[in-house]
Amino acid sequence: MLDADPRPPAQVTATALGPWPGQDPVEATRIIRGELGSPHLPFLAELPDRGVGADAIGRTSSLLVDLAVDVQPHGWRIVDRPGRDMVRAKSALSTDIHVLADIAGEEDSAADEFKVQLRGPLSLAAGLHLHNGERALIDYGARRDIAASLAAGVGAHLAKVAAAVPGARLVVQLDEPDIASVLAGTIPTSSGYRTLRSVAGQEVTELWRVVIDALREAGGAEIAIAVPEIEAPFERILAAGADAIAVPLRALTTRQWEQLAEAVESGKRLWAGALQADAPGGMPKTSEVVESVRRPWQQLGLPLAALGTVRVTPSGGLESLSPAAATEVLTRLTQVADGLNQLALG
């Protein structure tokens, strides 16, 4: 087991959510580590343009233990034995970690932290299909098996990443883009003619806790659950024991900000999706993004000195941008972090 470091960051830091443009892991890794040096949070890029197995479902499924998947006409399906698509996903992820090790090994001063992203167990169940073609989310036993299988596989994954970046504090982001629909019962069946029954909130909390506990046991020092802002189940995230909530800021309600303030006051961290990279008017100014965090923060009575609990991120993935534009996003994020740090220091 790796030693987990629970200490909160002393200053505002920047990171991105994982998806990155292009197909070259060497280029992506060099850019990310170049832009997000300490104190910021570099990450293992996801390159969905590479095709099957590079998507979030395939990538996370490649970690599953005693559950094999393969691509069928309707998407990823649980199968009896691993097929070529799962082999391809495993190979791509292994290549990415080897590239990371090579590039990190060349650096004069390595980053203090490093992040990996995984699809969370509920959205993974929504994205995988059973033998009969229906989504695994429909079946209680399948949901539990997927969470347990993912929990069994994260240890080996984090060990490989830790070996690639020796001494780095490991941060894990669990992506749950479908969670509001899972809880509301609006995920469509594979036929599209009806929707799947909602999953109880308590079960969601329990399945998250299974994976979070395994991540901690494997040395994950900080675990964030990333969700869309609409109907975001903050209370469930906190009950599951996550260290941080990652959420876009653009449409948060006053009540949601109040929940986030309570979380911050209880020692949790906010990963603020403050930068809309595809904004109609182009890249927002640094001052505008800083203000989008500062204003609600102070309106809720949170001290500026507490901004060190914040990580700033884009509001979504960067895969639809060019590599140059995605690089510009990282640069702007570090500028936003600098601006917020100036406010925190008074």
PDB file of C-alpha atoms in Angstrom, residues 30-31 36 43 51 57 73 92 112 116 123 131 138 163 196 198 209 240 245 250 258 288 292 305-306:
ATOM      1  CA  ARG A  30       4.750  16.885 -22.605  1.00  0.00           C
ATOM      2  CA  ILE A  31       2.230  19.712 -22.944  1.00  0.00           C
ATOM      3  CA  LEU A  36       0.857  22.142 -15.074  1.00  0.00           C
ATOM      4  CA  PHE A  43      -2.931  14.322 -15.299  1.00  0.00           C
ATOM      5  CA  GLY A  51     -10.697   5.238 -31.364  1.00  0.00           C
ATOM      6  CA  ILE A  57     -15.952   3.516 -20.839  1.00  0.00           C
ATOM      7  CA  PRO A  73     -23.111  -2.837 -32.406  1.00  0.00           C
ATOM      8  CA  ALA A  92      -3.334   1.975 -25.007  1.00  0.00           C
ATOM      9  CA  ASP A 112       4.431  16.942  -6.526  1.00  0.00           C
ATOM     10  CA  VAL A 116      -5.824   9.882 -13.042  1.00  0.00           C
ATOM     11  CA  SER A 123     -22.029   5.823 -15.148  1.00  0.00           C
ATOM     12  CA  HIS A 131     -25.582 -10.255 -22.755  1.00  0.00           C
ATOM     13  CA  ILE A 138     -30.960  -2.222 -15.013  1.00  0.00           C
ATOM     14  CA  ALA A 163       5.908   3.711 -10.355  1.00  0.00           C
ATOM     15  CA  LEU A 196     -34.656   2.403 -16.617  1.00  0.00           C
ATOM     16  CA  SER A 198     -34.101   5.006 -10.844  1.00  0.00           C
ATOM     17  CA  ARG A 209     -17.896   4.070  -1.072  1.00  0.00           C
ATOM     18  CA  ALA A 240     -19.587   8.419   0.252  1.00  0.00           C
ATOM     19  CA  ILE A 245     -16.543  17.765  -5.495  1.00  0.00           C
ATOM     20  CA  ARG A 250     -21.907  28.114 -14.843  1.00  0.00           C
ATOM     21  CA  GLU A 258     -24.610  26.935  -0.020  1.00  0.00           C
ATOM     22  CA  GLU A 288     -13.677  37.286 -15.479  1.00  0.00           C
ATOM     23  CA  SER A 292     -16.826  33.990 -11.166  1.00  0.00           C
ATOM     24  CA  ALA A 305      -7.873  32.899   2.816  1.00  0.00           C
ATOM     25  CA  ALA A 306      -9.756  29.600   2.427  1.00  0.00           C
TER      26      ALA A 306
END
